[in-house]
């Protein structure tokens, strides 16, 4: 039964969108934390802006669509779309105000004291102004296209999240026109931040100028003979959710390729303007974009802080960044060893980024050239534009291997990259399929079939498998925490083979030995495991659940956890992002604790532990506890069968996080988070403990 069909008390749930804003509050706290190196604080500040961009493009856009359609559907916590939008909008306005306050009052002054300056126009010396003027005429002005608004030049189509300027003018041009308003769009080819030559800034090792400052200073050069009354930067965010009715589409890839360009011109959902923008220009812009005052964000500084994310990489100041971290090696997979031989001797657990992602790359590279490998099958959700893994698949196909790749074309904001890889794979003869209509393929699975001999010398095909909680993306494997399992367990291999058969062919789902699969058995098995702990507690035995994930929203699961809590099951939930469950409510969730860990690395592992009468069942998964993961996606949860590896997951993936008192936040029953303090206790930072255990810091 889907959660949407259940009539559950609204008081049992917290609002999803408000939970996402609370998550970004915790990210902003990293930017405000003086213990975090300065340039990393700037980076966290930019992450908030990046997160908010997607939040508006998808979540707020969705609410506005419901409002426009006069939807009376209430959120799980009982709010109508307009009520939810108003509450969330107020929370975002407060968050953005705090974000810019931190930038202007703390981070920029602190950076200036370290010789990293962002110069305002009022601070330019004569020599600097001359260099900037030359830069404007040489690099900027030739690619700008000022658009004076009149009946033959209507308001232009503004690209999603692009930098633009609205200019108030006085006077008449060469044709006698005097509309008084012009729009200047900054092409994406122009850098948003420019570094001054060191010779022009001897007092500062790094001096930067914003492109917006340069345009403001010399915009008059674009309007000869007219007087500029005001020039104001603005940025509009648009609905970017790609709608494709898969059941009505004959060629999904062609349809997506046709839809992608329109994503940047969807309905406007947010307008950001410079703080000094005149009321008349604000009213004009709001009217042009069909927005209201609550959709407006006045900011003191650049309208796109995401652009500042590049600055830390430009500044050679290791003392202002996190110490260099080197992931550890897996001893069993030391260089030169045949990876297939190693996996045959026993399962291998990988914990990224504390251990290298290299074994996954090595496995696929070896499979591409190994004459005994006959077939490779793999799911691709996000992998990056320059992927060594995809190149290995291409090489495998060129070497005559049977290569099958399930590419998820609707991986949000990676559609174009995935279409490109699908095309390249097809060109070399690989079988490329796009999963199942109506279900995103989010599972992370790699299957390699290798012709070998068994102990008696009889020819056989052995299945080698990699299953993971994160994407096949080498770059994010250095930034996200994820588990991966390498195994040639026969039953797991057969399960993975069955899943690929479902994805590429037709037929009814067959029972699997070990894997739990959405949309068929994952939800039911999770519910059964939770209920098993509940029954144990009711019988006077120990009941214990520890779960770590990105998001917890699925109402049916939440209700099952409440019931388990009431029976006496001790439940610890480590939820990085949004959590709709209310912990610690008397009589409802007394035995449930919720915490969130925010640190240097993005917590991305999904780990589910059930005491199970002492068996201590541990599952890793690609799925969060969300309705979409259970019912609208292809997901996998896989058990850790090796006792030694299970102990590692329990210790490294759960216990260390429960002990964290440095980067951990406790959530109360109203969704308010309080940062844990170690006080007189020994400080414990889970991420640092793991780095010390498996890797090394230089």
XYZ file of C-alpha atoms in Angstrom:
698
model
C 0.000 0.000 0.000
C 1.350 3.420 -0.954
C 1.709 5.951 1.824
C -0.365 8.476 -0.120
C -3.410 6.235 0.263
C -3.069 6.101 4.052
C -5.106 8.408 6.283
C -2.462 9.272 8.881
C -2.465 12.039 11.541
C -0.781 15.206 10.251
C 0.586 15.803 13.764
C 2.869 12.780 13.309
C 4.934 14.446 10.567
C 7.218 17.398 9.941
C 7.223 19.433 6.734
C 9.586 18.259 4.018
C 10.487 21.673 2.612
C 11.074 23.188 6.041
C 13.284 20.173 6.785
C 15.377 20.961 3.720
C 15.816 24.554 4.886
C 16.836 23.252 8.318
C 19.452 21.094 6.593
C 20.857 24.136 4.822
C 20.928 25.923 8.180
C 23.288 23.197 9.365
C 25.436 23.645 6.262
C 25.521 27.397 6.885
C 26.659 26.647 10.441
C 29.800 25.114 8.899
C 30.466 28.480 7.239
C 29.956 30.169 10.604
C 32.196 27.761 12.534
C 35.543 29.359 13.368
C 37.088 25.903 13.759
C 36.616 25.322 10.027
C 39.418 26.753 7.821
C 38.494 30.086 6.274
C 38.380 29.092 2.594
C 36.378 25.984 3.476
C 33.894 28.229 5.283
C 33.493 30.198 2.073
C 32.966 26.921 0.212
C 30.196 25.839 2.620
C 28.536 29.236 2.172
C 28.484 28.599 -1.588
C 27.061 25.110 -1.093
C 24.046 26.685 0.603
C 23.446 28.807 -2.507
C 23.870 25.809 -4.795
C 21.405 23.809 -2.699
C 18.911 26.668 -2.706
C 19.111 26.937 -6.485
C 17.969 23.338 -6.867
C 15.453 23.795 -4.052
C 13.747 26.585 -5.985
C 14.077 24.873 -9.349
C 12.332 21.735 -8.087
C 10.647 21.958 -4.671
C 9.413 25.579 -4.656
C 8.545 25.295 -8.352
C 6.407 22.274 -7.504
C 4.552 24.159 -4.775
C 3.916 27.070 -7.139
C 2.510 24.664 -9.741
C 0.112 23.265 -7.134
C -0.938 26.777 -6.142
C -1.497 27.743 -9.767
C -3.629 24.627 -10.246
C -5.673 25.449 -7.094
C -4.697 22.109 -5.590
C -6.356 21.231 -2.294
C -3.978 18.356 -1.644
C -2.381 18.766 1.751
C 1.210 17.951 2.586
C 1.832 15.018 4.935
C 1.997 17.482 7.821
C -1.407 18.928 6.891
C -0.556 22.137 5.024
C -2.220 23.358 1.846
C 0.245 24.322 -0.939
C -0.153 28.066 -0.308
C 0.318 27.618 3.444
C 3.423 25.517 2.869
C 4.805 28.026 0.368
C 4.311 30.969 2.721
C 6.020 29.233 5.647
C 8.916 27.990 3.544
C 9.362 31.359 1.801
C 9.664 33.120 5.168
C 12.239 30.548 6.339
C 14.292 30.933 3.146
C 14.288 34.731 3.408
C 15.719 34.447 6.927
C 18.321 31.927 5.777
C 19.487 34.067 2.844
C 19.698 37.175 5.042
C 21.902 35.277 7.513
C 24.003 33.901 4.678
C 24.854 37.329 3.235
C 25.374 38.731 6.727
C 27.995 36.034 7.335
C 29.633 36.806 3.992
C 29.811 40.575 4.449
C 30.427 40.856 8.177
C 32.732 37.899 8.744
C 34.112 35.990 5.792
C 35.101 38.833 3.469
C 36.813 40.849 6.247
C 38.587 37.703 7.455
C 39.721 36.947 3.903
C 40.987 40.522 3.477
C 43.057 40.164 6.645
C 44.685 37.125 4.993
C 45.494 39.039 1.787
C 42.470 37.784 -0.170
C 40.416 40.799 -1.166
C 37.289 41.375 -3.244
C 37.615 44.993 -4.248
C 34.600 47.279 -4.425
C 34.577 50.060 -7.012
C 35.167 52.644 -4.296
C 38.407 50.845 -3.376
C 39.978 50.844 -6.863
C 43.188 52.839 -7.249
C 43.710 54.885 -10.403
C 46.055 52.232 -11.799
C 43.587 49.451 -11.036
C 40.732 51.383 -12.595
C 42.751 51.917 -15.768
C 43.529 48.175 -16.042
C 39.886 47.268 -15.380
C 38.723 49.806 -17.981
C 41.036 48.262 -20.544
C 39.773 44.792 -19.572
C 36.190 45.964 -20.091
C 36.849 47.271 -23.599
C 39.034 44.305 -24.560
C 37.216 41.322 -23.019
C 33.759 42.338 -21.857
C 32.173 44.976 -24.069
C 32.613 43.070 -27.386
C 30.435 40.183 -26.177
C 27.713 42.246 -24.461
C 24.434 42.911 -26.253
C 22.503 45.754 -24.640
C 18.772 45.545 -25.339
C 16.818 48.793 -25.126
C 13.173 48.035 -24.397
C 10.627 49.414 -26.851
C 7.785 47.996 -28.976
C 10.259 46.368 -31.393
C 12.517 45.148 -28.584
C 10.316 43.469 -25.973
C 11.629 42.152 -22.693
C 14.108 39.396 -23.633
C 13.950 35.737 -22.603
C 16.149 35.526 -19.532
C 18.147 32.326 -19.152
C 17.738 30.377 -15.912
C 20.170 31.519 -13.183
C 22.071 33.842 -15.551
C 23.595 37.182 -14.514
C 21.726 40.185 -15.930
C 21.550 43.937 -15.428
C 18.592 46.259 -15.687
C 19.661 49.799 -16.577
C 17.669 53.003 -16.017
C 18.462 55.570 -18.710
C 17.702 59.201 -19.443
C 17.871 60.890 -22.840
C 17.293 59.846 -26.435
C 19.404 57.577 -28.628
C 20.449 58.000 -32.268
C 16.947 56.996 -33.436
C 15.156 59.283 -31.028
C 14.061 56.451 -28.717
C 13.720 57.090 -24.992
C 12.177 54.043 -23.365
C 14.331 54.602 -20.289
C 15.039 50.913 -19.621
C 17.601 48.499 -21.064
C 18.634 44.952 -20.249
C 22.235 43.746 -20.409
C 22.754 40.002 -20.243
C 26.192 38.722 -19.179
C 27.158 35.830 -21.493
C 28.274 32.641 -19.740
C 31.624 32.825 -21.540
C 32.598 35.728 -19.290
C 34.214 34.877 -15.946
C 32.205 36.200 -13.007
C 35.324 36.823 -10.926
C 38.547 38.312 -12.317
C 41.885 38.366 -10.550
C 43.926 41.533 -10.765
C 47.600 41.247 -11.774
C 49.793 41.053 -8.663
C 51.684 44.174 -9.723
C 48.465 46.199 -9.335
C 47.753 44.906 -5.842
C 51.061 44.824 -3.949
C 49.257 45.075 -0.607
C 47.252 41.905 -1.287
C 48.435 38.514 -2.522
C 45.048 37.881 -4.143
C 42.818 40.696 -5.345
C 39.577 39.873 -7.151
C 37.011 41.965 -8.997
C 33.440 40.867 -9.650
C 32.255 41.060 -13.247
C 29.173 42.835 -11.935
C 31.389 45.629 -10.547
C 33.079 46.048 -13.925
C 29.769 46.261 -15.789
C 28.401 48.723 -13.235
C 31.471 50.935 -13.615
C 31.428 51.132 -17.403
C 27.851 50.344 -18.441
C 27.523 53.904 -19.728
C 29.878 52.994 -22.587
C 27.080 50.801 -23.978
C 24.644 53.731 -24.243
C 26.443 56.603 -25.950
C 24.945 60.032 -25.384
C 22.543 58.813 -22.701
C 22.750 59.174 -18.942
C 22.716 56.080 -16.748
C 20.447 56.710 -13.756
C 20.974 53.287 -12.260
C 22.369 49.849 -13.059
C 21.273 46.838 -11.009
C 22.183 43.178 -11.210
C 19.447 40.558 -11.105
C 19.006 36.828 -11.521
C 15.903 34.748 -12.077
C 15.478 31.091 -11.107
C 13.085 28.979 -13.162
C 11.161 25.739 -12.843
C 13.700 23.173 -14.069
C 11.847 19.936 -13.437
C 11.941 18.028 -16.706
C 8.523 16.546 -17.449
C 8.532 13.621 -19.844
C 5.470 11.371 -20.120
C 7.368 8.132 -20.690
C 4.225 6.173 -21.550
C 3.455 8.549 -24.435
C 7.016 8.658 -25.770
C 8.263 6.362 -28.513
C 11.921 7.410 -28.264
C 12.824 8.521 -24.720
C 16.324 9.714 -25.589
C 15.140 11.858 -28.500
C 12.362 13.337 -26.371
C 14.760 14.274 -23.564
C 17.213 15.824 -26.024
C 14.344 17.932 -27.343
C 13.162 18.989 -23.899
C 16.533 19.900 -22.342
C 16.931 23.324 -24.018
C 13.509 24.396 -22.686
C 14.516 23.665 -19.090
C 16.285 27.028 -18.926
C 13.123 28.924 -19.860
C 10.530 27.413 -17.508
C 8.241 29.496 -15.327
C 10.039 31.934 -13.034
C 9.994 31.022 -9.331
C 12.499 33.411 -7.710
C 13.961 36.837 -8.440
C 17.247 37.930 -6.839
C 18.248 41.588 -7.087
C 20.941 43.828 -5.694
C 19.980 45.533 -2.444
C 20.150 49.016 -4.022
C 17.761 48.243 -6.899
C 15.181 51.021 -7.252
C 11.552 50.225 -6.312
C 10.410 51.035 -9.854
C 12.824 48.529 -11.401
C 11.894 45.843 -8.860
C 8.203 46.301 -9.632
C 8.957 46.192 -13.366
C 10.939 42.936 -13.064
C 8.378 41.242 -10.840
C 5.696 42.069 -13.395
C 7.791 40.758 -16.304
C 8.399 37.443 -14.538
C 4.899 37.086 -13.088
C 6.216 37.009 -9.524
C 5.116 38.485 -6.206
C 6.950 40.312 -3.434
C 7.489 37.068 -1.473
C 9.365 35.664 -4.492
C 11.851 38.562 -4.327
C 15.249 38.319 -2.611
C 17.236 41.532 -2.134
C 20.877 40.711 -1.469
C 23.886 42.767 -0.466
C 26.539 41.362 -2.750
C 26.706 39.089 -5.809
C 23.314 37.639 -6.761
C 25.016 34.304 -7.434
C 27.270 33.218 -4.586
C 27.833 29.840 -6.284
C 30.435 31.592 -8.436
C 32.585 32.119 -5.343
C 32.961 28.342 -5.066
C 35.924 28.533 -7.464
C 37.919 30.925 -5.308
C 39.404 28.395 -2.831
C 40.933 26.427 -5.702
C 42.514 29.624 -7.083
C 44.143 30.590 -3.801
C 47.323 28.738 -2.876
C 46.913 28.914 0.888
C 46.956 25.368 2.343
C 46.771 26.874 5.830
C 43.275 28.177 5.027
C 41.960 24.837 3.775
C 41.342 21.377 5.144
C 44.572 19.356 5.386
C 45.177 17.175 2.330
C 43.569 13.799 2.827
C 44.920 10.653 1.165
C 42.477 7.727 1.031
C 43.780 4.444 2.350
C 44.496 1.328 0.327
C 42.699 -1.976 0.744
C 45.551 -4.272 1.747
C 44.061 -7.277 0.025
C 43.998 -5.319 -3.228
C 47.590 -4.169 -3.315
C 48.978 -3.224 -6.686
C 49.771 -6.081 -9.017
C 47.345 -8.577 -7.509
C 44.719 -10.127 -9.747
C 41.500 -8.558 -8.480
C 39.398 -11.562 -9.487
C 41.589 -13.875 -7.434
C 41.261 -11.563 -4.418
C 37.455 -11.420 -4.607
C 37.268 -15.200 -4.963
C 39.044 -15.554 -1.608
C 36.427 -13.463 0.185
C 34.180 -10.399 0.031
C 35.835 -6.974 -0.002
C 34.274 -3.938 1.689
C 35.144 -0.450 0.423
C 34.420 2.702 2.429
C 34.819 5.882 0.399
C 36.351 8.420 0.618
C 38.392 6.928 3.457
C 39.461 4.166 1.076
C 40.212 4.628 -2.588
C 37.636 4.179 -5.321
C 40.446 2.674 -7.389
C 39.402 -0.996 -6.843
C 36.107 -0.341 -8.655
C 37.997 1.268 -11.532
C 40.540 -1.561 -11.481
C 37.796 -4.194 -11.571
C 36.167 -2.694 -14.641
C 39.479 -2.015 -16.388
C 40.561 -5.609 -15.776
C 37.243 -6.919 -17.053
C 37.569 -4.843 -20.238
C 40.822 -6.559 -21.234
C 40.638 -9.962 -19.498
C 40.153 -12.666 -22.181
C 38.186 -14.799 -19.707
C 35.522 -12.115 -19.179
C 32.613 -12.645 -21.544
C 30.027 -10.103 -20.354
C 29.674 -6.904 -18.292
C 26.419 -5.382 -17.071
C 26.186 -2.079 -15.213
C 23.730 0.560 -14.044
C 24.578 4.225 -14.609
C 22.811 7.012 -12.710
C 25.458 9.714 -12.305
C 29.005 9.190 -13.530
C 30.366 12.561 -14.763
C 31.291 13.968 -18.154
C 34.805 12.503 -18.140
C 34.427 9.019 -16.707
C 37.182 6.409 -16.709
C 34.498 3.817 -15.939
C 32.499 4.648 -19.049
C 35.665 4.571 -21.129
C 36.390 1.086 -19.761
C 32.932 -0.063 -20.845
C 33.549 1.346 -24.303
C 36.904 -0.464 -24.463
C 35.260 -3.700 -23.300
C 32.709 -3.488 -26.104
C 35.470 -2.784 -28.607
C 37.266 -5.896 -27.300
C 34.264 -8.046 -28.106
C 32.749 -8.333 -24.627
C 28.988 -8.458 -24.292
C 28.374 -5.084 -22.653
C 24.960 -4.066 -21.319
C 24.465 -0.675 -19.678
C 21.266 0.495 -18.015
C 21.483 4.279 -18.335
C 19.038 6.397 -16.368
C 18.271 9.216 -18.764
C 16.106 11.012 -16.212
C 18.804 11.441 -13.547
C 17.967 15.041 -12.660
C 20.475 17.598 -14.024
C 22.607 14.767 -15.471
C 20.297 13.996 -18.392
C 22.558 15.569 -21.004
C 25.664 13.753 -19.740
C 23.861 10.413 -19.677
C 22.450 10.892 -23.185
C 26.001 11.557 -24.377
C 27.358 8.368 -22.783
C 24.459 6.329 -24.114
C 25.265 7.509 -27.637
C 28.973 6.704 -27.303
C 28.252 3.238 -25.917
C 25.820 2.411 -28.710
C 28.380 3.503 -31.297
C 30.753 0.706 -30.182
C 28.083 -1.960 -30.065
C 27.125 -1.977 -26.379
C 23.528 -2.756 -25.466
C 22.084 0.405 -23.948
C 18.686 0.319 -22.254
C 16.883 2.994 -20.297
C 15.362 0.898 -17.543
C 11.634 0.536 -17.025
C 8.973 3.065 -18.031
C 7.783 4.960 -14.959
C 10.660 3.858 -12.687
C 14.041 5.519 -12.326
C 16.911 3.048 -12.142
C 18.748 4.255 -9.038
C 20.378 0.959 -8.000
C 24.186 0.837 -8.112
C 25.193 -2.531 -9.545
C 28.004 -3.963 -11.655
C 27.980 -7.594 -12.829
C 30.907 -9.303 -14.562
C 30.661 -12.816 -15.995
C 33.992 -14.600 -16.278
C 34.686 -18.023 -17.764
C 36.622 -20.083 -15.203
C 36.962 -23.613 -13.881
C 35.579 -24.883 -10.595
C 37.556 -26.899 -8.035
C 37.173 -30.035 -10.163
C 38.301 -28.332 -13.356
C 34.809 -28.124 -14.832
C 34.201 -25.030 -17.002
C 31.792 -22.528 -15.449
C 30.730 -18.898 -15.574
C 31.468 -17.097 -12.321
C 29.670 -13.875 -11.440
C 31.656 -11.016 -9.906
C 29.555 -8.225 -8.425
C 29.981 -4.708 -7.126
C 27.074 -3.187 -5.202
C 27.191 0.281 -3.679
C 25.348 3.002 -1.820
C 26.707 5.731 -4.112
C 27.148 6.550 -7.781
C 29.842 5.265 -10.125
C 31.486 8.675 -10.040
C 35.219 8.830 -9.166
C 35.101 12.542 -8.299
C 32.201 12.354 -5.850
C 33.787 9.209 -4.365
C 36.420 11.608 -2.967
C 33.757 13.837 -1.397
C 30.837 11.574 -0.433
C 30.857 8.822 2.174
C 29.671 5.567 0.588
C 30.058 1.839 1.072
C 30.752 -0.625 -1.719
C 30.860 -4.425 -1.694
C 32.908 -6.628 -4.022
C 31.734 -10.232 -3.978
C 31.426 -13.401 -6.034
C 28.844 -14.947 -3.708
C 26.870 -17.198 -6.017
C 23.432 -16.355 -4.631
C 24.045 -12.595 -4.712
C 25.402 -12.947 -8.239
C 22.256 -14.778 -9.309
C 20.122 -12.076 -7.689
C 21.935 -9.329 -9.589
C 21.593 -11.324 -12.829
C 17.844 -11.531 -12.222
C 17.615 -7.780 -11.666
C 19.417 -7.058 -14.945
C 17.103 -9.521 -16.710
C 14.135 -7.517 -15.428
C 15.657 -4.218 -16.529
C 16.490 -5.310 -20.053
C 13.746 -7.825 -20.836
C 10.166 -8.693 -19.981
C 8.606 -11.048 -17.472
C 7.458 -11.335 -13.889
C 9.805 -10.551 -11.009
C 11.324 -13.700 -9.544
C 12.084 -14.233 -5.864
C 15.611 -13.152 -4.914
C 17.878 -14.977 -2.479
C 19.388 -12.057 -0.558
C 18.656 -8.732 -2.240
C 15.686 -6.557 -1.351
C 14.465 -4.759 -4.435
C 12.220 -1.771 -4.997
C 9.499 -1.521 -6.092
C 8.788 -5.178 -5.215
C 10.206 -6.275 -1.860
C 12.259 -3.432 -0.376
C 9.437 -1.647 1.453
C 7.791 -4.880 2.644
C 11.077 -6.309 3.919
C 12.013 -3.091 5.720
C 8.578 -3.084 7.352
C 8.960 -6.746 8.290
C 12.373 -6.082 9.862
C 11.004 -3.158 11.894
C 8.017 -5.227 13.001
C 10.368 -8.063 13.958
C 12.091 -5.752 16.434
C 8.685 -4.607 17.704
C 7.538 -8.181 18.316
C 10.801 -8.974 20.111
C 10.341 -6.011 22.444
C 6.727 -6.956 23.105
C 7.944 -10.430 24.100
C 10.347 -8.899 26.602
C 13.434 -9.409 24.433
C 15.869 -6.830 23.074
C 14.675 -4.724 20.171
C 17.178 -2.415 18.457
C 17.204 -0.467 15.185
C 19.936 1.847 13.902
C 19.462 3.408 10.474
C 21.577 5.898 8.581
C 20.333 7.625 5.450
C 20.003 10.916 3.588
C 16.243 11.420 4.011
C 13.385 9.902 6.017
C 9.951 10.801 4.671
C 7.912 7.665 3.940
C 4.810 7.770 6.204
C 4.276 4.007 6.415
C 7.838 3.456 7.639
C 7.515 6.357 10.091
C 4.338 4.894 11.563
C 6.044 1.499 11.888
C 8.933 3.133 13.755
C 6.473 4.869 16.090
C 4.822 1.515 16.828
C 8.213 -0.099 17.464
C 9.166 2.734 19.805
C 5.953 2.323 21.777
C 6.746 -1.389 22.145
C 10.120 -0.489 23.675
C 12.484 -0.796 20.719
C 15.503 1.490 21.061
C 15.846 3.371 17.760
C 18.676 5.631 16.601
C 18.285 7.410 13.276
C 21.183 9.229 11.610
C 19.565 11.340 8.900
C 21.791 13.820 7.100
C 19.055 15.829 5.405
C 15.311 16.021 5.881
C 13.451 13.932 8.450
C 9.647 14.022 8.703
C 9.564 11.800 11.826
C 9.087 13.525 15.183
C 11.435 12.013 17.787
C 10.892 12.126 21.528
C 7.136 12.749 21.506
C 5.722 11.332 24.758
C 3.646 8.238 24.128
C 4.539 8.222 20.437
C 8.291 8.200 19.902
C 9.906 8.261 23.358
C 12.540 5.714 22.301
C 13.531 7.347 19.007
C 16.502 9.680 18.643
C 17.334 11.544 15.439
C 20.662 13.166 14.686
C 22.358 14.659 11.654
C 26.078 14.775 10.921
C 27.458 17.585 8.744
C 31.188 17.729 8.077
C 33.945 17.917 5.526
C 32.529 14.980 3.546
C 28.923 14.654 2.441
C 27.319 11.813 4.390
C 25.744 9.558 1.742
C 25.776 6.005 3.126
C 22.520 4.145 3.678
C 23.009 1.579 6.450
C 20.197 -0.354 8.124
C 20.816 -2.402 11.282
C 18.328 -4.713 12.991
C 19.268 -6.633 16.142
C 17.201 -9.632 14.966
C 17.490 -11.690 18.157
C 21.274 -11.356 18.127
C 21.813 -12.094 14.424
C 22.498 -8.356 13.876
C 21.309 -8.079 10.289
C 23.010 -5.292 8.350
C 21.867 -4.042 4.963
C 23.462 -1.411 2.740
C 21.335 0.288 0.123
C 21.051 2.789 -2.694
C 17.675 3.839 -1.260
C 16.576 6.315 1.362
C 13.365 5.796 3.305
C 11.253 7.839 0.892
C 8.105 7.004 -1.055
C 9.852 7.520 -4.393
C 12.650 5.109 -3.450
C 10.244 2.400 -2.342
C 7.611 2.690 -5.059
C 8.873 4.707 -8.063
C 12.482 3.597 -8.435
C 14.537 0.491 -9.068
C 16.565 0.202 -5.855
C 18.582 -2.490 -4.123
C 19.435 -3.269 -0.517
C 22.086 -5.929 0.040
C 23.196 -7.747 3.192
C 26.704 -7.896 4.582
C 27.142 -11.642 5.090
C 30.799 -11.797 6.121
C 30.917 -11.483 9.935
C 34.160 -9.493 9.913
C 32.863 -7.007 7.354
C 29.529 -6.732 9.177
C 31.377 -5.745 12.332
C 33.242 -3.096 10.338
C 30.011 -1.584 9.011
C 28.431 -1.539 12.478
C 31.499 0.146 13.975
C 32.614 2.446 11.166
C 29.246 3.232 9.618
C 27.079 3.519 12.740
C 28.759 3.448 16.167
C 31.286 6.153 15.372
C 28.445 8.420 14.231
C 26.401 7.741 17.344
C 29.444 8.742 19.402
C 30.111 11.935 17.399
C 29.936 15.067 19.557
C 31.769 17.455 17.217
C 29.738 17.527 13.970
C 26.494 15.967 15.169
C 23.146 17.731 15.584
C 20.259 16.429 17.702
C 16.732 17.013 16.402
C 13.805 17.686 18.714
C 10.154 16.830 18.149
C 9.524 20.160 16.368
C 12.327 19.687 13.856
C 14.707 22.084 15.625
C 18.360 21.007 15.611
C 20.876 21.651 18.381
C 24.563 21.033 17.867
C 26.000 18.491 20.266
C 28.818 19.621 22.524
C 31.350 17.315 24.095
C 31.662 19.439 27.241
C 34.005 17.574 29.578
C 33.732 14.387 27.538
C 36.372 13.341 25.078
C 35.692 14.917 21.672
C 34.706 12.474 18.947
C 34.469 13.430 15.271
C 33.266 10.456 13.208
C 34.785 11.663 9.945
C 38.144 12.437 11.531
C 38.128 9.117 13.373
C 37.524 7.316 10.077
C 40.217 9.330 8.315
C 42.669 8.363 11.054
C 41.593 4.737 10.898
C 41.644 4.089 7.140
C 43.448 6.985 5.465
C 46.016 9.590 6.322
C 46.076 13.367 6.549
C 49.093 15.205 5.174
